[in-house]
Amino acid sequence: MTSDTQSRDLTDGFHLVIDALKHNDIDTIFGLVGIPITDLARLAQAEGMRFIGFRHEQHAGNAAAIAGYMTKKPGICLTVSAPGFLNGLTALANATTNCFPMILISGSSEREIVDLQQGDYEEMDQLNAAKPFAKAAYRVLHAEDIGIAVARAIRAAVSGRPGGVYLDLPAKLLAQTLDVEQAKKSLVRVVDAAPRQIPATDSVKRALDVLRGAKRPLILLGKGAAYSQADADLRAFVEKTGIPYLPMSMAKGLLPDNHPQSASAARSFVLAEADVVVLIGARLNWLLSHGKGKTWGAPTPKQFIQIDIAPTEIDSNVAIAAPVIGDIGSCVSALLAGIDASFAKPGAEWMGAIAERKDKNLAKMAATLALNPSPMNFHSALRAIRDVLKTRPDINLVNEGANTLDYARSIIDMYEPRKRFDSGTWGIMGIGMGYAIGAAVTSGKPVVAIEGDSAFGFCGMELETICRYELPVCTVVFNNNGVYRGTDVNPTGGKDPSPTAFVKGARYDKMIEAFGGIGHNATTPEELTTALLEAIASGKPTLINAVIDETAGTESGRLTNLNPQSAAKKK
């Protein structure tokens, strides 16, 4: 047999990884090349997969995570070993916390050297490092096991409560050869990766009984509801019951924010006054004050109905009167089937009280938004963006920062599901450019990323990635010269700036121009409107440096209570 014939009859670990992914309809990899996975990226592209190369692995991981959230298929992030793996691990941990399906695939050093701690190139026990932060973690040592390993990773990422999965590929594995026919037989196509989990009939009846007894019911929609893609049934459940609803930030758009049953403009009131709360894909974590305290009103116990796929989530902070365990689509469908003509919609007193609070708060916000201070503040800048985006509900919105996130969440309405991506469960900064790239690549739709200048600093180099791939992403940097605001000074009077201060008058728009993108500097709402309209119309990589009053902004945004300050006075 000639060497040419032998090469045609053999495949290797590189090709098997690609074949296993393609066999399961995965066509995109987000990553950053280097030892030992450079050729894997090249070959993936040669085999028809799309490889999106980043400048930092954390942002590649964030792109993969948001792609998983949008599609219900695991997003793939590919990194090098050790430091590159650790950069990707941050994104993997965030994906697991937010329940986004993602697979981090990292090359690694040789096991026999790592296990004896003999000092290999980028030596690290990556598998055990990943385990605390991943839903599952696997290592592959033999090429014939690649197919089953990829299948297990896919199933682990999307079944039950979704999350991040780590797949460890030692360098030697990638070069291992295998007979082509044997390799084909080793591939596994995952069947029913996330099977429906039907709720128990008695749990559905219990939930409906509790709901029927409510005088002041409230539906609370979390991003798990958005992830479920049970959009029609969720809307039908809200409208058929007539119950007011409150969306968490990434659930905005499941029903349009201007829906008459939306209680967003009366959030504090409904949380405090509701007597029965239906949690759909939402967890009673810190974002909801753990279901207790002054946020939730008087000490009179509320009753919670909680729909969740994980039974261990129930009673995690407060007692749950009616847990309904299963996938959200099946659970909502079952509840909907039990809402018949005898179901009484909420009374006029409850709905009237909510409407009164909404009207009062909306009028107050409208008056604030109507002001036109110079320089711009958060409200006037966001008003300009809101008015543009209202005409394009199909556009993806990425949002992060402290004040930038807090104000945008309440000012900019969403009209379609899974169009808003933000700091999520951990409330972290630095997801902006990764999410923007992931959303643009996955949807093929434009993205507007509204960034605080501090948050943008974590990921700003990915502007080059956006320009390199010519993605329709417009980044708006709210520039107020610092973290929270730009007015802090060094208390010693020394030369060094305050810990929260940035370079005054920074021109972030010049950064994207260096990579061939379009930059705008906007100092008024009118200039911001014009720049944003031009960016969307062009579909070209754009950055708008939105100059905000440096006195605008509060410490830690709305999370001031989580940022302790010293009460001690030095003598």
Coordinates of C-alpha atoms in Angstrom, one line a residue:
M1 CA 0.0 0.0 0.0
T2 CA 1.4 3.4 -1.0
S3 CA 1.8 6.2 1.4
D4 CA -0.9 8.2 -0.5
T5 CA -3.3 5.4 -0.1
Q6 CA -2.5 5.1 3.6
S7 CA -3.1 8.8 4.1
R8 CA -6.5 8.5 2.5
D9 CA -7.5 5.5 4.7
L10 CA -6.5 7.2 7.9
T11 CA -7.9 10.1 9.8
D12 CA -6.6 11.7 13.0
G13 CA -7.8 13.4 16.2
F14 CA -7.9 16.8 14.6
H15 CA -10.4 15.7 12.0
L16 CA -12.4 13.6 14.4
V17 CA -13.1 16.5 16.7
I18 CA -14.4 18.5 13.6
D19 CA -16.4 15.5 12.3
A20 CA -18.0 14.9 15.7
L21 CA -19.1 18.5 16.0
K22 CA -20.4 18.7 12.4
H23 CA -22.2 15.3 12.9
N24 CA -24.3 17.1 15.5
D25 CA -25.0 20.2 13.4
I26 CA -22.6 22.5 15.1
D27 CA -21.1 24.8 12.5
T28 CA -19.3 27.6 14.5
I29 CA -16.4 27.8 16.8
F30 CA -15.4 30.9 18.8
G31 CA -11.8 30.8 20.0
L32 CA -8.2 31.9 19.9
V33 CA -5.4 29.8 18.3
G34 CA -2.1 28.6 19.7
I35 CA -0.4 25.5 20.9
P36 CA -1.7 22.8 20.5
I37 CA -5.0 23.7 18.7
T38 CA -3.9 26.0 15.8
D39 CA -4.3 23.3 13.2
L40 CA -7.6 22.3 14.6
A41 CA -8.9 25.8 13.9
R42 CA -7.5 25.8 10.4
L43 CA -8.9 22.4 9.5
A44 CA -12.3 23.4 10.9
Q45 CA -12.5 26.3 8.6
A46 CA -11.3 24.2 5.7
E47 CA -14.0 21.7 6.5
G48 CA -16.7 24.4 6.2
M49 CA -17.1 25.4 9.8
R50 CA -17.0 29.0 10.8
F51 CA -14.1 29.9 13.1
I52 CA -14.4 33.3 14.8
G53 CA -10.9 34.3 16.1
F54 CA -10.8 36.5 19.2
R55 CA -8.1 38.6 21.0
H56 CA -8.9 37.1 24.4
E57 CA -10.3 33.7 25.3
Q58 CA -12.8 35.1 27.9
H59 CA -14.6 37.0 25.2
A60 CA -14.6 34.0 22.8
G61 CA -16.2 32.0 25.7
N62 CA -18.8 34.7 26.3
A63 CA -19.7 34.7 22.5
A64 CA -20.1 30.9 22.7
A65 CA -22.3 31.1 25.8
I66 CA -24.7 33.7 24.3
A67 CA -24.9 31.7 21.1
G68 CA -25.9 28.7 23.2
Y69 CA -28.6 30.8 25.0
M70 CA -30.0 32.0 21.6
T71 CA -30.1 28.6 19.9
K72 CA -30.5 26.0 22.7
K73 CA -27.5 24.3 21.2
P74 CA -24.1 24.4 23.0
G75 CA -21.9 27.2 21.8
I76 CA -18.3 26.1 21.3
C77 CA -15.2 27.9 22.6
L78 CA -11.7 26.6 21.6
T79 CA -8.6 27.7 23.6
V80 CA -5.0 26.8 24.1
S81 CA -3.7 25.2 27.3
A82 CA -3.2 26.6 30.8
P83 CA -3.4 30.4 30.7
G84 CA -5.7 30.3 27.7
F85 CA -7.8 27.7 29.3
L86 CA -8.1 29.8 32.5
N87 CA -9.2 32.8 30.5
G88 CA -11.9 30.6 28.9
L89 CA -12.8 29.1 32.3
T90 CA -14.1 32.5 33.4
A91 CA -16.7 32.5 30.6
L92 CA -17.5 28.8 31.3
A93 CA -18.2 29.6 35.0
N94 CA -20.4 32.5 33.9
A95 CA -22.3 30.3 31.5
T96 CA -22.9 27.7 34.1
T97 CA -24.2 30.3 36.6
N98 CA -26.5 31.7 34.0
C99 CA -27.6 28.3 32.7
F100 CA -26.3 28.9 29.2
P101 CA -25.2 25.8 27.2
M102 CA -21.6 26.0 26.2
I103 CA -18.6 23.7 25.7
L104 CA -15.1 24.9 26.4
I105 CA -12.6 22.7 24.4
S106 CA -9.0 23.3 25.4
G107 CA -5.8 21.7 24.4
S108 CA -3.6 20.5 27.3
S109 CA -0.2 19.2 28.1
E110 CA 0.7 15.6 28.3
R111 CA -0.8 13.6 31.2
E112 CA 2.3 11.6 32.1
I113 CA 4.3 14.8 32.7
V114 CA 1.6 16.8 34.3
D115 CA 0.6 14.0 36.7
L116 CA 4.2 13.7 37.9
Q117 CA 4.6 17.5 38.0
Q118 CA 7.7 17.4 35.9
G119 CA 7.3 20.8 34.4
D120 CA 5.7 20.4 31.0
Y121 CA 5.0 23.3 28.7
E122 CA 2.0 25.2 30.2
E123 CA 1.6 22.4 32.7
M124 CA -1.8 22.3 34.5
D125 CA -4.4 19.7 35.6
Q126 CA -7.1 21.5 33.6
L127 CA -9.7 18.9 34.1
N128 CA -9.8 19.2 37.9
A129 CA -9.4 23.0 37.7
A130 CA -12.6 23.1 35.6
K131 CA -14.8 20.8 37.6
P132 CA -16.0 23.3 40.3
F133 CA -17.1 25.7 37.6
A134 CA -18.6 23.4 35.0
K135 CA -21.7 21.3 34.9
A136 CA -19.5 18.4 33.7
A137 CA -15.9 17.9 32.7
Y138 CA -14.3 15.2 30.5
R139 CA -10.9 14.3 29.2
V140 CA -10.3 12.3 26.1
L141 CA -7.1 10.2 25.8
H142 CA -7.9 8.0 22.7
A143 CA -9.0 9.2 19.3
E144 CA -11.7 6.5 19.1
D145 CA -13.4 8.1 22.1
I146 CA -13.7 11.6 20.6
G147 CA -17.1 10.9 19.1
I148 CA -18.6 9.7 22.4
A149 CA -16.9 12.5 24.4
V150 CA -18.4 15.2 22.1
A151 CA -21.8 13.5 22.4
R152 CA -21.6 13.4 26.2
A153 CA -20.6 17.0 26.3
I154 CA -23.5 18.1 24.1
R155 CA -26.0 16.2 26.2
A156 CA -24.6 17.4 29.5
A157 CA -24.7 21.1 28.3
V158 CA -28.3 21.2 27.2
S159 CA -30.2 18.5 29.2
G160 CA -31.9 19.4 32.5
R161 CA -30.7 22.8 33.6
P162 CA -28.3 23.9 30.9
G163 CA -24.7 24.9 31.7
G164 CA -21.0 24.9 30.8
V165 CA -19.1 21.7 30.0
Y166 CA -15.4 21.3 29.7
L167 CA -13.7 19.0 27.2
D168 CA -9.9 18.4 27.7
L169 CA -7.9 17.4 24.6
P170 CA -4.2 16.6 25.3
A171 CA -1.9 17.4 22.5
K172 CA -1.0 13.8 21.8
L173 CA -4.7 13.0 21.2
L174 CA -5.0 15.3 18.3
A175 CA -2.2 13.7 16.3
Q176 CA -3.4 10.1 17.0
T177 CA -4.5 8.3 13.8
L178 CA -7.4 6.0 13.2
D179 CA -8.8 3.9 10.3
V180 CA -11.3 6.0 8.5
E181 CA -14.1 3.4 8.6
Q182 CA -13.5 2.8 12.3
A183 CA -13.5 6.6 12.8
K184 CA -16.9 7.0 11.1
K185 CA -18.4 4.3 13.3
S186 CA -17.1 6.1 16.4
L187 CA -19.1 9.2 15.7
V188 CA -22.3 9.6 17.7
R189 CA -25.3 11.8 16.8
V190 CA -27.1 12.9 19.9
V191 CA -30.8 12.0 19.9
D192 CA -33.2 14.0 22.0
A193 CA -30.4 15.8 23.8
A194 CA -32.8 17.8 26.0
P195 CA -35.9 15.5 26.4
R196 CA -39.1 17.0 27.7
Q197 CA -39.7 16.7 31.4
I198 CA -43.4 16.5 32.0
P199 CA -44.6 17.9 35.3
A200 CA -46.5 15.6 37.7
T201 CA -50.3 16.0 37.4
D202 CA -50.7 16.6 41.1
S203 CA -48.1 19.4 41.1
V204 CA -50.0 21.2 38.3
K205 CA -53.3 20.8 40.2
R206 CA -51.7 22.2 43.4
A207 CA -50.3 25.2 41.5
L208 CA -53.6 26.0 39.9
D209 CA -55.4 25.7 43.3
V210 CA -53.0 28.2 44.8
L211 CA -53.4 30.5 41.9
R212 CA -57.2 30.4 42.1
G213 CA -57.0 31.5 45.7
A214 CA -54.9 34.5 44.9
K215 CA -56.3 38.0 45.3
R216 CA -53.2 39.9 44.1
P217 CA -51.3 37.4 41.7
L218 CA -48.1 38.2 39.8
I219 CA -46.2 36.3 37.2
L220 CA -42.5 36.8 37.2
L221 CA -40.6 35.8 34.0
G222 CA -36.9 35.0 34.2
K223 CA -34.4 34.4 31.4
G224 CA -35.0 30.7 31.7
A225 CA -38.5 31.4 30.3
A226 CA -36.9 33.2 27.4
Y227 CA -34.4 30.4 26.9
S228 CA -37.3 27.8 26.7
Q229 CA -38.6 29.3 23.5
A230 CA -42.1 28.5 24.6
D231 CA -43.1 32.0 23.5
A232 CA -46.7 31.3 22.3
D233 CA -47.7 29.4 25.4
L234 CA -46.1 31.9 27.8
R235 CA -48.0 34.7 26.2
A236 CA -51.2 32.7 26.2
F237 CA -50.8 31.9 29.9
V238 CA -50.3 35.5 30.8
E239 CA -53.2 36.8 28.6
K240 CA -55.6 33.9 29.4
T241 CA -55.2 34.4 33.2
G242 CA -55.1 38.2 33.0
I243 CA -52.4 38.3 35.6
P244 CA -49.9 41.2 35.6
Y245 CA -46.4 40.1 34.8
L246 CA -42.9 41.3 35.6
P247 CA -40.0 40.3 33.3
M248 CA -36.4 40.1 34.5
S249 CA -34.1 42.0 32.3
M250 CA -33.2 39.2 29.8
A251 CA -36.9 38.1 29.7
K252 CA -37.9 41.5 28.4
G253 CA -39.6 41.1 25.0
L254 CA -41.2 37.7 25.7
L255 CA -44.2 39.9 25.6
P256 CA -43.7 43.4 24.3
D257 CA -42.8 45.8 27.1
N258 CA -45.8 48.0 26.2
H259 CA -48.2 45.1 26.8
P260 CA -51.1 46.3 29.1
Q261 CA -50.4 43.6 31.6
S262 CA -46.7 44.5 32.1
A263 CA -46.1 45.7 35.6
S264 CA -42.5 46.8 35.0
A265 CA -43.3 50.4 35.7
A266 CA -44.7 49.4 39.1
R267 CA -42.1 46.9 40.0
S268 CA -41.5 47.8 43.6
F269 CA -45.3 48.0 44.2
V270 CA -46.2 44.6 42.8
L271 CA -43.3 42.8 44.4
A272 CA -44.3 44.2 47.8
E273 CA -48.1 43.7 47.4
A274 CA -48.6 40.5 45.5
D275 CA -49.9 37.6 47.6
V276 CA -49.2 34.8 45.1
V277 CA -46.1 34.9 42.8
V278 CA -45.6 32.6 39.8
L279 CA -41.9 32.2 39.1
I280 CA -41.3 31.0 35.6
G281 CA -37.6 30.3 34.8
A282 CA -36.6 32.8 37.6
R283 CA -34.6 32.0 40.7
L284 CA -35.1 33.8 44.0
N285 CA -31.4 34.8 44.2
W286 CA -29.9 38.2 45.0
L287 CA -31.5 39.8 42.0
L288 CA -34.9 39.3 43.7
S289 CA -33.6 39.9 47.3
H290 CA -33.8 36.1 47.9
G291 CA -37.6 36.3 48.1
K292 CA -37.7 38.2 51.4
G293 CA -37.0 41.5 53.1
K294 CA -38.5 44.9 52.4
T295 CA -38.5 44.3 48.7
W296 CA -41.3 41.8 49.3
G297 CA -43.3 43.9 51.6
A298 CA -45.0 43.1 54.8
P299 CA -43.9 40.0 56.8
T300 CA -47.2 38.3 55.9
P301 CA -46.0 35.1 54.1
K302 CA -46.3 35.2 50.3
Q303 CA -47.1 32.1 48.4
F304 CA -44.8 31.1 45.6
I305 CA -45.5 28.9 42.6
Q306 CA -42.2 28.0 41.1
I307 CA -41.6 26.4 37.7
D308 CA -38.1 25.0 37.4
I309 CA -36.4 22.0 35.8
A310 CA -34.2 21.4 38.9
P311 CA -36.0 20.2 42.0
T312 CA -33.0 21.3 44.1
E313 CA -33.8 25.0 43.3
I314 CA -37.1 24.7 45.3
D315 CA -37.0 26.1 48.8
S316 CA -33.5 27.5 48.3
N317 CA -34.4 30.8 50.0
V318 CA -38.0 30.7 51.1
A319 CA -40.7 28.0 51.2
I320 CA -42.4 27.3 47.9
A321 CA -46.1 26.5 48.2
A322 CA -46.4 24.9 44.8
P323 CA -43.3 23.6 43.0
V324 CA -43.9 22.5 39.4
I325 CA -40.8 20.5 38.2
G326 CA -40.2 20.0 34.5
D327 CA -39.1 21.9 31.4
I328 CA -40.8 25.3 31.1
G329 CA -42.6 24.6 27.9
S330 CA -44.3 21.4 29.3
C331 CA -45.1 23.0 32.6
V332 CA -46.6 26.2 31.1
S333 CA -48.6 24.0 28.6
A334 CA -50.0 21.9 31.5
L335 CA -51.0 25.0 33.5
L336 CA -52.5 26.6 30.4
A337 CA -54.7 23.5 29.9
G338 CA -56.1 23.9 33.4
I339 CA -57.1 27.5 32.9
D340 CA -60.8 27.2 31.8
A341 CA -63.8 29.4 31.7
S342 CA -64.2 29.1 35.5
F343 CA -60.8 30.8 36.2
A344 CA -61.4 34.3 37.6
K345 CA -59.1 37.0 36.4
P346 CA -57.5 39.4 38.9
G347 CA -60.0 41.8 40.5
A348 CA -60.4 45.5 39.5
E349 CA -58.9 46.7 42.8
W350 CA -55.5 45.0 42.2
M351 CA -55.3 45.9 38.5
G352 CA -56.4 49.4 39.2
A353 CA -53.8 49.9 41.9
I354 CA -51.1 48.7 39.5
A355 CA -52.4 50.9 36.7
E356 CA -52.3 53.9 39.0
R357 CA -48.7 53.3 40.0
K358 CA -47.7 52.6 36.4
D359 CA -49.2 55.9 35.2
K360 CA -47.6 57.9 38.0
N361 CA -44.1 56.4 37.4
L362 CA -44.3 56.6 33.7
A363 CA -45.3 60.2 33.9
K364 CA -42.4 60.9 36.2
M365 CA -40.0 59.1 33.9
A366 CA -41.4 60.9 30.8
A367 CA -40.7 64.3 32.5
T368 CA -37.1 63.2 33.3
L369 CA -36.6 62.0 29.7
A370 CA -37.9 65.2 28.2
L371 CA -35.1 67.2 29.8
N372 CA -32.2 68.1 27.6
P373 CA -29.2 68.9 29.8
S374 CA -25.8 69.8 28.5
P375 CA -23.7 67.8 28.7
M376 CA -25.9 64.8 28.2
N377 CA -26.8 62.6 31.2
F378 CA -27.8 58.9 31.1
H379 CA -31.5 59.7 30.6
S380 CA -31.2 62.1 27.7
A381 CA -28.7 59.8 25.9
L382 CA -30.8 56.7 26.4
R383 CA -33.9 58.5 25.2
A384 CA -32.2 59.1 21.9
I385 CA -31.2 55.4 21.6
R386 CA -34.7 54.3 22.8
D387 CA -36.4 56.3 20.0
V388 CA -34.2 54.8 17.3
L389 CA -34.4 51.2 18.6
K390 CA -38.2 51.4 18.8
T391 CA -38.3 51.4 15.0
R392 CA -36.1 48.3 14.8
P393 CA -37.4 45.7 17.3
D394 CA -35.3 43.0 15.4
I395 CA -32.0 44.5 16.6
N396 CA -30.1 42.7 19.3
L397 CA -29.3 44.8 22.3
V398 CA -26.2 44.1 24.6
N399 CA -26.0 46.2 27.8
E400 CA -23.5 46.4 30.6
G401 CA -22.2 48.8 33.1
A402 CA -23.3 50.1 36.5
N403 CA -25.5 53.1 35.8
T404 CA -25.6 52.4 32.1
L405 CA -27.1 49.0 32.7
D406 CA -29.6 50.2 35.4
Y407 CA -31.0 53.1 33.4
A408 CA -31.1 51.3 30.0
R409 CA -33.0 48.3 31.5
S410 CA -35.9 50.6 32.5
I411 CA -35.8 53.1 29.7
I412 CA -35.4 50.9 26.5
D413 CA -38.3 48.7 25.8
M414 CA -38.0 45.3 24.1
Y415 CA -40.6 43.9 21.7
E416 CA -39.2 40.5 20.7
P417 CA -37.8 37.7 22.8
R418 CA -34.1 36.8 23.2
K419 CA -33.0 40.2 21.9
R420 CA -31.6 41.6 25.2
F421 CA -28.3 40.3 26.6
D422 CA -26.8 41.8 29.7
S423 CA -24.7 41.2 32.9
G424 CA -27.0 38.4 34.1
T425 CA -27.0 36.4 37.3
W426 CA -23.5 37.3 38.4
G427 CA -23.9 41.0 37.4
I428 CA -20.4 41.0 35.9
M429 CA -18.7 43.5 33.6
G430 CA -16.8 42.6 30.4
I431 CA -19.4 40.5 28.6
G432 CA -20.3 43.2 26.1
M433 CA -18.1 42.6 23.1
G434 CA -18.2 38.8 23.4
Y435 CA -22.0 38.8 23.6
A436 CA -22.2 41.4 20.8
I437 CA -20.1 39.2 18.5
G438 CA -21.9 36.0 19.5
A439 CA -25.3 37.6 18.8
A440 CA -24.2 39.1 15.5
V441 CA -22.7 35.8 14.2
T442 CA -25.6 33.7 15.5
S443 CA -28.5 35.8 14.4
G444 CA -27.1 37.6 11.3
K445 CA -28.9 40.7 12.7
P446 CA -27.5 44.0 13.8
V447 CA -26.3 44.5 17.3
V448 CA -26.3 47.7 19.4
A449 CA -24.0 47.4 22.5
I450 CA -24.7 50.0 25.1
E451 CA -21.6 50.1 27.3
G452 CA -20.4 51.9 30.3
D453 CA -16.9 53.2 29.8
S454 CA -15.6 51.1 32.7
A455 CA -17.3 47.9 31.4
F456 CA -16.1 48.5 27.9
G457 CA -12.5 48.6 29.2
F458 CA -12.7 44.9 30.0
C459 CA -13.3 43.8 26.4
G460 CA -12.6 46.8 24.1
M461 CA -9.8 45.1 22.1
E462 CA -12.5 42.9 20.5
L463 CA -13.3 45.9 18.4
E464 CA -10.6 44.5 16.1
T465 CA -12.5 41.2 15.9
I466 CA -15.7 43.0 15.0
C467 CA -13.9 44.9 12.3
R468 CA -12.0 41.9 11.0
Y469 CA -15.2 39.9 10.5
E470 CA -17.1 43.0 9.3
L471 CA -19.9 42.4 11.8
P472 CA -22.9 44.8 12.0
V473 CA -22.2 45.9 15.6
C474 CA -22.6 49.4 16.8
T475 CA -21.0 50.0 20.2
V476 CA -22.1 53.0 22.2
V477 CA -19.7 53.9 25.0
F478 CA -21.2 56.1 27.7
N479 CA -18.2 58.1 28.6
N480 CA -18.3 60.0 31.9
N481 CA -14.6 59.8 32.6
G482 CA -14.6 57.1 35.2
V483 CA -16.0 54.2 37.1
Y484 CA -19.5 55.3 38.2
R485 CA -18.6 58.9 37.5
G486 CA -15.5 61.0 36.7
T487 CA -15.3 63.5 39.5
D488 CA -13.4 61.6 42.2
V489 CA -10.0 63.0 43.1
N490 CA -6.9 61.7 44.9
P491 CA -7.6 62.6 48.6
T492 CA -3.8 63.2 49.2
G493 CA -3.6 65.8 46.5
G494 CA -0.9 63.6 44.8
K495 CA -0.3 63.2 41.1
D496 CA -1.9 59.8 40.8
P497 CA -5.6 59.9 39.8
S498 CA -8.4 58.6 42.0
P499 CA -9.0 54.8 41.8
T500 CA -12.2 55.4 40.0
A501 CA -11.0 58.1 37.5
F502 CA -10.2 57.6 33.8
V503 CA -8.4 59.8 31.3
K504 CA -10.7 62.8 30.8
G505 CA -12.0 63.5 27.4
A506 CA -11.0 60.0 26.1
R507 CA -12.0 59.4 22.4
Y508 CA -13.0 55.8 22.3
D509 CA -14.2 56.4 18.7
K510 CA -10.6 56.7 17.6
M511 CA -10.0 53.1 18.7
I512 CA -12.3 51.6 16.1
E513 CA -11.0 53.9 13.4
A514 CA -7.6 52.4 14.0
F515 CA -9.1 49.0 12.9
G516 CA -10.9 50.4 9.9
G517 CA -14.3 50.9 11.5
I518 CA -16.4 54.0 11.8
G519 CA -16.1 56.3 14.8
H520 CA -18.5 59.1 15.9
N521 CA -18.2 61.5 18.8
A522 CA -21.6 62.5 20.1
T523 CA -22.1 65.3 22.7
T524 CA -25.8 65.9 22.2
P525 CA -28.9 63.6 21.8
E526 CA -29.3 64.8 18.3
E527 CA -25.7 63.8 17.4
L528 CA -26.2 60.5 19.0
T529 CA -29.4 59.9 17.1
T530 CA -27.8 60.7 13.8
A531 CA -24.8 58.5 14.5
L532 CA -26.9 55.6 15.5
L533 CA -29.2 55.8 12.5
E534 CA -26.1 55.9 10.2
A535 CA -24.5 52.9 12.0
I536 CA -27.6 50.8 11.6
A537 CA -28.2 51.8 8.0
S538 CA -24.6 51.1 7.1
G539 CA -24.3 47.7 8.8
K540 CA -20.6 48.5 9.4
P541 CA -18.6 48.2 12.6
T542 CA -19.2 51.5 14.4
L543 CA -18.4 53.0 17.8
I544 CA -20.1 56.1 19.1
N545 CA -18.3 57.9 21.9
A546 CA -21.3 59.3 23.8
V547 CA -20.0 62.1 26.1
I548 CA -21.9 62.0 29.4
D549 CA -21.8 64.6 32.2
E550 CA -19.0 63.3 34.5
T551 CA -21.1 64.2 37.5
A552 CA -23.8 61.8 36.4
G553 CA -23.8 58.4 37.9
T554 CA -24.0 56.9 41.4
E555 CA -21.6 54.6 43.2
S556 CA -22.3 51.0 42.1
G557 CA -25.5 52.0 40.3
R558 CA -28.4 50.5 42.1
L559 CA -26.2 48.1 44.1
T560 CA -24.8 50.7 46.5
N561 CA -25.9 48.5 49.4
L562 CA -23.5 45.7 48.2
N563 CA -20.4 47.9 48.1
P564 CA -19.5 48.6 51.7
Q565 CA -17.7 51.8 52.7
S566 CA -15.5 52.4 55.7
A567 CA -17.0 54.1 58.6
A568 CA -13.8 54.4 60.5
K569 CA -12.0 57.7 60.9
K570 CA -8.2 57.7 61.0
K571 CA -6.9 59.6 64.0

